[in-house]
Amino acid sequence: MIYQSAEEWLGSEEKRVLLFGMSGLGKTHVSKLLRDSGNWFHYSIDYRIGTRYMGEHIADNFKREAMKVPLLRELLMTDSVHITSNIRFDNLAPLSTYLGKPGNPAKGGLPFAEYMLRQDQHRVAEIASLLDTAHFAERAKSLYGYPHFVCDSGGSICEVVEPENPDDPVLTSLSRVALMVWIEGTEAHTADLIRRFDKAPKPMYYQPEFLHAAWEEYLSENRLSEAEVDPDAFVRWTYARALAHRQPRYRAMAENWGVTVSAHDIADVNSVEGFIALVARALEARR
C-alpha cells in the first residue's frame, strides 16, 4: 500500500485513493464531494470505459438501429447526420443500454451469444481503464496541477481481478498508484440494493463462468428456451446472486490490497476533512 499508516496518510501532500464496492453505496457520491472541493481529480472508470474503449461500439449500435429507418439511413449514408452517445459521470445509460440483457428479442433481449460478446468487450475495456489509472493520476498532477486524486471504480472491478493472487497485474498496478478503499455494506444495504434494482433492473458485467452457470440454471429451473426468457426477469433473478458472489471477492481485495470503511460511515461524510479522517481510522484499524 502506498500509505502504511494513518500518520503517513494524514501527512501526505498528495493523497490518492481508489474507491471500490457495490454500486449504490457511495463511491460516486464521495468522488463528487472530493472533486467539488477543487483540489481532487476525479477519474471515473465507467466513464473511461464508455468513452475511450467502448464509445465506438456504443455509437455503432445506435447507427445500426438508425439504419433501419429509411430517412435516417439516407442521412447516415450521405454523412448528413452525426450520431454519438452523451455519456456523463452521472449518466452512463448509453453504456448500460449497449451491454443489454439476454432473452426474448420482442422484449428488448439479446441473443445470449451476442450478450456474451458485449460482456467480453466490457471486460477488456474495464481492465484497460483500470490500468490507465496510473496515467491519469500522473496527468492530474503534471497537466492540471491537482494535488489529490480519486479513482471511482465500477462495481464489477472484483470480477476482472484475482484478489488472492499477489501478482495480479491490475491490482499490483493500482496499489502502486492509490490506496484501495472498500466501502463495505451490511445485509440491510444489500437488501435495499436488491429492492432498488428490482424496481429498475439494469445491465451489469459478470464473470463469464458465473454468467454461464446462472443462465443454464435459469433456463432449466423455469423450463424456458433462450427466446422465451424475459430479460428483466433474468437480470433480477441474477442480481442477488451476483451480490453474494462479489462480497467475498471485495473482502479479499481489502484484506490483501487495501483498507475497509463502512457504508454507514461513508453516508455520514459531508466534507473532505471527514473523508480524510475516515480513511485515517481505517489505516489505523488495519495496523
Tab-separated table of C-alpha atoms in Angstrom:
chain	number	residue	atom	x	y	z
A	1	MET	CA	0.000	0.000	0.000
A	2	ILE	CA	1.241	3.496	-0.741
A	3	TYR	CA	0.299	4.674	2.784
A	4	GLN	CA	1.410	2.348	5.570
A	5	SER	CA	-0.082	4.280	8.472
A	6	ALA	CA	-2.619	6.927	9.403
A	7	GLU	CA	0.249	9.321	10.107
A	8	GLU	CA	1.716	8.814	6.658
A	9	TRP	CA	-1.711	9.365	5.040
A	10	LEU	CA	-2.506	12.485	7.056
A	11	GLY	CA	0.926	13.962	6.418
A	12	SER	CA	0.950	13.303	2.685
A	13	GLU	CA	0.653	16.322	0.395
A	14	GLU	CA	-0.557	14.023	-2.407
A	15	LYS	CA	-3.485	11.863	-1.366
A	16	ARG	CA	-4.567	9.191	-3.853
A	17	VAL	CA	-7.416	6.749	-3.297
A	18	LEU	CA	-9.366	4.185	-5.305
A	19	LEU	CA	-12.895	3.501	-4.076
A	20	PHE	CA	-14.458	0.099	-4.711
A	21	GLY	CA	-17.514	-1.864	-3.660
A	22	MET	CA	-21.105	-2.478	-4.678
A	23	SER	CA	-22.740	0.146	-6.881
A	24	GLY	CA	-25.024	2.365	-4.853
A	25	LEU	CA	-23.021	2.550	-1.613
A	26	GLY	CA	-21.427	5.961	-2.086
A	27	LYS	CA	-18.385	5.714	-4.378
A	28	THR	CA	-19.588	8.353	-6.805
A	29	HIS	CA	-21.093	10.488	-4.014
A	30	VAL	CA	-17.728	10.743	-2.254
A	31	SER	CA	-15.840	11.191	-5.520
A	32	LYS	CA	-18.084	14.121	-6.442
A	33	LEU	CA	-17.664	15.644	-2.981
A	34	LEU	CA	-13.885	15.457	-3.305
A	35	ARG	CA	-13.943	16.772	-6.891
A	36	ASP	CA	-16.154	19.709	-5.970
A	37	SER	CA	-13.611	20.816	-3.354
A	38	GLY	CA	-11.374	21.902	-6.243
A	39	ASN	CA	-8.265	20.007	-5.132
A	40	TRP	CA	-9.114	16.462	-6.204
A	41	PHE	CA	-9.059	14.996	-9.707
A	42	HIS	CA	-11.948	12.557	-10.264
A	43	TYR	CA	-11.197	9.604	-12.547
A	44	SER	CA	-14.292	7.519	-13.309
A	45	ILE	CA	-13.641	4.001	-14.576
A	46	ASP	CA	-17.153	3.627	-16.011
A	47	TYR	CA	-16.862	6.949	-17.848
A	48	ARG	CA	-13.489	5.907	-19.289
A	49	ILE	CA	-14.948	2.569	-20.412
A	50	GLY	CA	-17.890	4.226	-22.115
A	51	THR	CA	-15.899	6.943	-23.871
A	52	ARG	CA	-12.409	5.663	-24.642
A	53	TYR	CA	-12.839	1.911	-25.005
A	54	MET	CA	-16.478	1.234	-25.864
A	55	GLY	CA	-17.557	4.520	-27.378
A	56	GLU	CA	-17.320	3.180	-30.930
A	57	HIS	CA	-19.283	0.023	-30.069
A	58	ILE	CA	-22.000	2.160	-28.467
A	59	ALA	CA	-22.211	4.637	-31.365
A	60	ASP	CA	-22.277	1.829	-33.936
A	61	ASN	CA	-25.167	0.229	-32.084
A	62	PHE	CA	-27.123	3.486	-32.296
A	63	LYS	CA	-26.307	3.730	-36.006
A	64	ARG	CA	-27.368	0.123	-36.559
A	65	GLU	CA	-30.800	0.947	-35.186
A	66	ALA	CA	-30.970	4.201	-37.130
A	67	MET	CA	-30.167	2.372	-40.378
A	68	LYS	CA	-33.482	0.535	-40.020
A	69	VAL	CA	-35.293	3.845	-40.562
A	70	PRO	CA	-35.244	4.847	-44.271
A	71	LEU	CA	-34.924	8.587	-43.624
A	72	LEU	CA	-32.093	8.181	-41.123
A	73	ARG	CA	-30.394	5.603	-43.330
A	74	GLU	CA	-30.272	8.059	-46.211
A	75	LEU	CA	-28.893	10.797	-43.975
A	76	LEU	CA	-26.258	8.487	-42.491
A	77	MET	CA	-25.180	7.209	-45.892
A	78	THR	CA	-24.619	10.786	-47.078
A	79	ASP	CA	-22.896	11.754	-43.812
A	80	SER	CA	-25.644	14.317	-43.183
A	81	VAL	CA	-26.198	13.494	-39.511
A	82	HIS	CA	-23.887	12.651	-36.666
A	83	ILE	CA	-24.882	10.044	-34.097
A	84	THR	CA	-22.942	9.643	-30.866
A	85	SER	CA	-23.577	8.976	-27.185
A	86	ASN	CA	-23.575	11.626	-24.485
A	87	ILE	CA	-22.128	9.708	-21.558
A	88	ARG	CA	-21.541	11.745	-18.399
A	89	PHE	CA	-20.274	10.895	-14.925
A	90	ASP	CA	-23.864	10.953	-13.692
A	91	ASN	CA	-25.452	9.328	-16.767
A	92	LEU	CA	-23.987	6.067	-18.028
A	93	ALA	CA	-27.189	4.971	-19.763
A	94	PRO	CA	-25.575	4.588	-23.223
A	95	LEU	CA	-23.108	2.041	-21.809
A	96	SER	CA	-25.792	0.122	-19.919
A	97	THR	CA	-28.069	0.101	-22.947
A	98	TYR	CA	-25.314	-1.303	-25.121
A	99	LEU	CA	-24.478	-4.095	-22.661
A	100	GLY	CA	-28.125	-5.098	-22.764
A	101	LYS	CA	-29.876	-8.142	-21.323
A	102	PRO	CA	-30.282	-11.637	-22.789
A	103	GLY	CA	-33.602	-13.107	-23.785
A	104	ASN	CA	-36.728	-12.522	-25.822
A	105	PRO	CA	-35.993	-10.015	-28.637
A	106	ALA	CA	-39.612	-8.839	-28.562
A	107	LYS	CA	-38.909	-7.570	-25.030
A	108	GLY	CA	-35.608	-5.980	-25.953
A	109	GLY	CA	-33.471	-9.042	-25.231
A	110	LEU	CA	-30.259	-10.022	-26.992
A	111	PRO	CA	-29.243	-13.467	-28.221
A	112	PHE	CA	-27.117	-14.968	-25.460
A	113	ALA	CA	-24.067	-15.245	-27.742
A	114	GLU	CA	-24.265	-11.534	-28.619
A	115	TYR	CA	-24.802	-10.689	-24.958
A	116	MET	CA	-21.657	-12.609	-24.003
A	117	LEU	CA	-19.689	-10.884	-26.778
A	118	ARG	CA	-20.614	-7.497	-25.322
A	119	GLN	CA	-19.763	-8.742	-21.833
A	120	ASP	CA	-16.301	-9.670	-23.061
A	121	GLN	CA	-15.880	-6.283	-24.702
A	122	HIS	CA	-16.664	-4.724	-21.327
A	123	ARG	CA	-14.149	-6.978	-19.552
A	124	VAL	CA	-11.351	-5.911	-21.911
A	125	ALA	CA	-12.383	-2.253	-21.600
A	126	GLU	CA	-12.579	-2.361	-17.809
A	127	ILE	CA	-9.115	-3.883	-17.430
A	128	ALA	CA	-7.653	-1.295	-19.809
A	129	SER	CA	-9.413	1.540	-17.965
A	130	LEU	CA	-8.146	0.309	-14.597
A	131	LEU	CA	-4.600	0.095	-15.941
A	132	ASP	CA	-4.980	3.691	-17.167
A	133	THR	CA	-5.315	4.847	-13.550
A	134	ALA	CA	-1.573	5.436	-13.164
A	135	HIS	CA	-1.528	7.598	-16.307
A	136	PHE	CA	-4.444	9.717	-15.117
A	137	ALA	CA	-3.029	10.111	-11.613
A	138	GLU	CA	0.186	11.495	-13.061
A	139	ARG	CA	-1.695	13.532	-15.681
A	140	ALA	CA	-3.869	15.087	-12.976
A	141	LYS	CA	-0.739	16.360	-11.230
A	142	SER	CA	1.563	17.263	-14.123
A	143	LEU	CA	-1.018	18.712	-16.522
A	144	TYR	CA	-3.732	20.161	-14.293
A	145	GLY	CA	-1.899	20.679	-11.019
A	146	TYR	CA	-4.282	18.678	-8.823
A	147	PRO	CA	-2.539	17.610	-5.595
A	148	HIS	CA	-5.040	14.821	-4.859
A	149	PHE	CA	-6.645	12.036	-6.886
A	150	VAL	CA	-9.701	9.786	-6.514
A	151	CYS	CA	-10.481	6.818	-8.758
A	152	ASP	CA	-14.176	5.920	-8.781
A	153	SER	CA	-14.173	2.271	-9.833
A	154	GLY	CA	-17.120	0.301	-11.175
A	155	GLY	CA	-18.909	-2.312	-9.116
A	156	SER	CA	-17.524	-5.044	-11.348
A	157	ILE	CA	-13.848	-4.416	-10.534
A	158	CYS	CA	-13.814	-7.579	-8.410
A	159	GLU	CA	-14.862	-9.608	-11.469
A	160	VAL	CA	-11.766	-8.756	-13.538
A	161	VAL	CA	-9.046	-9.301	-10.904
A	162	GLU	CA	-7.766	-12.183	-8.770
A	163	PRO	CA	-7.735	-10.787	-5.209
A	164	GLU	CA	-5.849	-13.759	-3.754
A	165	ASN	CA	-3.080	-13.583	-6.364
A	166	PRO	CA	-0.200	-11.422	-5.061
A	167	ASP	CA	0.972	-10.988	-8.651
A	168	ASP	CA	-2.357	-9.918	-10.131
A	169	PRO	CA	-1.292	-7.322	-12.728
A	170	VAL	CA	-4.264	-4.998	-12.304
A	171	LEU	CA	-4.220	-4.925	-8.503
A	172	THR	CA	-0.441	-4.598	-8.468
A	173	SER	CA	-0.659	-1.582	-10.749
A	174	LEU	CA	-3.487	0.026	-8.805
A	175	SER	CA	-1.923	-0.497	-5.376
A	176	ARG	CA	1.203	1.320	-6.521
A	177	VAL	CA	-0.856	4.346	-7.522
A	178	ALA	CA	-3.570	4.747	-4.906
A	179	LEU	CA	-4.830	3.449	-1.576
A	180	MET	CA	-7.597	0.967	-2.291
A	181	VAL	CA	-10.639	1.643	-0.081
A	182	TRP	CA	-13.511	-0.842	0.140
A	183	ILE	CA	-16.915	0.603	1.010
A	184	GLU	CA	-18.444	-2.344	2.849
A	185	GLY	CA	-22.209	-2.675	3.034
A	186	THR	CA	-24.299	-4.609	5.528
A	187	GLU	CA	-27.041	-7.166	4.870
A	188	ALA	CA	-29.513	-4.294	5.189
A	189	HIS	CA	-27.675	-2.390	2.459
A	190	THR	CA	-27.731	-5.473	0.247
A	191	ALA	CA	-31.481	-5.916	0.759
A	192	ASP	CA	-32.038	-2.257	-0.118
A	193	LEU	CA	-29.894	-2.544	-3.275
A	194	ILE	CA	-31.913	-5.572	-4.355
A	195	ARG	CA	-35.194	-3.686	-3.819
A	196	ARG	CA	-33.905	-0.726	-5.817
A	197	PHE	CA	-32.648	-2.984	-8.602
A	198	ASP	CA	-35.965	-4.807	-8.731
A	199	LYS	CA	-37.729	-1.503	-9.494
A	200	ALA	CA	-35.319	-0.591	-12.286
A	201	PRO	CA	-33.168	-3.548	-13.429
A	202	LYS	CA	-30.100	-2.504	-15.389
A	203	PRO	CA	-27.384	-4.372	-17.294
A	204	MET	CA	-24.191	-5.272	-15.444
A	205	TYR	CA	-20.917	-7.045	-16.122
A	206	TYR	CA	-20.403	-10.522	-14.625
A	207	GLN	CA	-17.622	-13.095	-14.779
A	208	PRO	CA	-18.343	-15.398	-17.742
A	209	GLU	CA	-18.214	-18.554	-15.591
A	210	PHE	CA	-20.764	-17.112	-13.181
A	211	LEU	CA	-22.978	-15.881	-16.007
A	212	HIS	CA	-22.963	-19.144	-17.959
A	213	ALA	CA	-23.885	-21.078	-14.815
A	214	ALA	CA	-26.664	-18.617	-13.935
A	215	TRP	CA	-28.073	-18.733	-17.480
A	216	GLU	CA	-28.160	-22.524	-17.600
A	217	GLU	CA	-29.729	-22.741	-14.156
A	218	TYR	CA	-32.376	-20.143	-15.020
A	219	LEU	CA	-33.351	-21.901	-18.264
A	220	SER	CA	-33.529	-25.275	-16.529
A	221	GLU	CA	-35.351	-24.054	-13.426
A	222	ASN	CA	-38.006	-22.238	-15.445
A	223	ARG	CA	-38.108	-24.703	-18.373
A	224	LEU	CA	-37.568	-21.951	-20.909
A	225	SER	CA	-35.811	-21.658	-24.228
A	226	GLU	CA	-33.474	-18.733	-24.839
A	227	ALA	CA	-36.072	-16.805	-26.856
A	228	GLU	CA	-38.691	-17.230	-24.109
A	229	VAL	CA	-36.645	-15.551	-21.355
A	230	ASP	CA	-37.933	-12.236	-20.060
A	231	PRO	CA	-34.723	-10.124	-19.998
A	232	ASP	CA	-35.713	-8.105	-16.933
A	233	ALA	CA	-36.791	-11.211	-15.051
A	234	PHE	CA	-33.432	-12.853	-15.694
A	235	VAL	CA	-31.307	-9.916	-14.555
A	236	ARG	CA	-33.481	-9.508	-11.437
A	237	TRP	CA	-33.013	-13.201	-10.657
A	238	THR	CA	-29.268	-12.906	-11.229
A	239	TYR	CA	-28.635	-9.709	-9.265
A	240	ALA	CA	-28.937	-11.064	-5.705
A	241	ARG	CA	-26.710	-13.994	-6.662
A	242	ALA	CA	-24.184	-11.567	-8.130
A	243	LEU	CA	-24.008	-9.562	-4.897
A	244	ALA	CA	-23.388	-12.733	-2.889
A	245	HIS	CA	-20.745	-13.772	-5.430
A	246	ARG	CA	-18.970	-10.432	-5.241
A	247	GLN	CA	-18.896	-9.873	-1.471
A	248	PRO	CA	-16.042	-12.293	-0.641
A	249	ARG	CA	-14.066	-11.001	-3.609
A	250	TYR	CA	-14.363	-7.414	-2.355
A	251	ARG	CA	-13.329	-8.571	1.118
A	252	ALA	CA	-10.253	-10.341	-0.241
A	253	MET	CA	-9.305	-7.206	-2.176
A	254	ALA	CA	-9.489	-5.132	1.006
A	255	GLU	CA	-7.633	-7.653	3.144
A	256	ASN	CA	-4.829	-8.189	0.637
A	257	TRP	CA	-4.592	-4.842	-1.085
A	258	GLY	CA	-6.219	-2.031	0.923
A	259	VAL	CA	-8.473	-0.908	3.758
A	260	THR	CA	-12.158	-1.059	4.658
A	261	VAL	CA	-14.674	1.643	5.590
A	262	SER	CA	-18.356	1.056	6.286
A	263	ALA	CA	-21.129	2.309	4.035
A	264	HIS	CA	-22.783	3.794	7.150
A	265	ASP	CA	-19.711	5.940	7.802
A	266	ILE	CA	-19.430	6.911	4.133
A	267	ALA	CA	-23.056	8.091	4.209
A	268	ASP	CA	-22.140	10.457	7.035
A	269	VAL	CA	-19.207	12.010	5.168
A	270	ASN	CA	-20.067	15.566	4.146
A	271	SER	CA	-16.632	17.155	3.840
A	272	VAL	CA	-13.164	16.419	2.520
A	273	GLU	CA	-11.830	16.574	6.066
A	274	GLY	CA	-14.379	13.981	7.157
A	275	PHE	CA	-13.325	11.622	4.391
A	276	ILE	CA	-9.626	12.046	5.169
A	277	ALA	CA	-10.279	11.308	8.840
A	278	LEU	CA	-12.328	8.215	7.950
A	279	VAL	CA	-9.509	6.796	5.817
A	280	ALA	CA	-7.024	7.529	8.605
A	281	ARG	CA	-9.133	5.481	11.021
A	282	ALA	CA	-9.280	2.642	8.500
A	283	LEU	CA	-5.494	2.625	8.186
A	284	GLU	CA	-5.136	2.614	11.955
A	285	ALA	CA	-7.606	-0.271	12.253
A	286	ARG	CA	-5.611	-2.281	9.716
A	287	ARG	CA	-2.467	-1.889	11.814
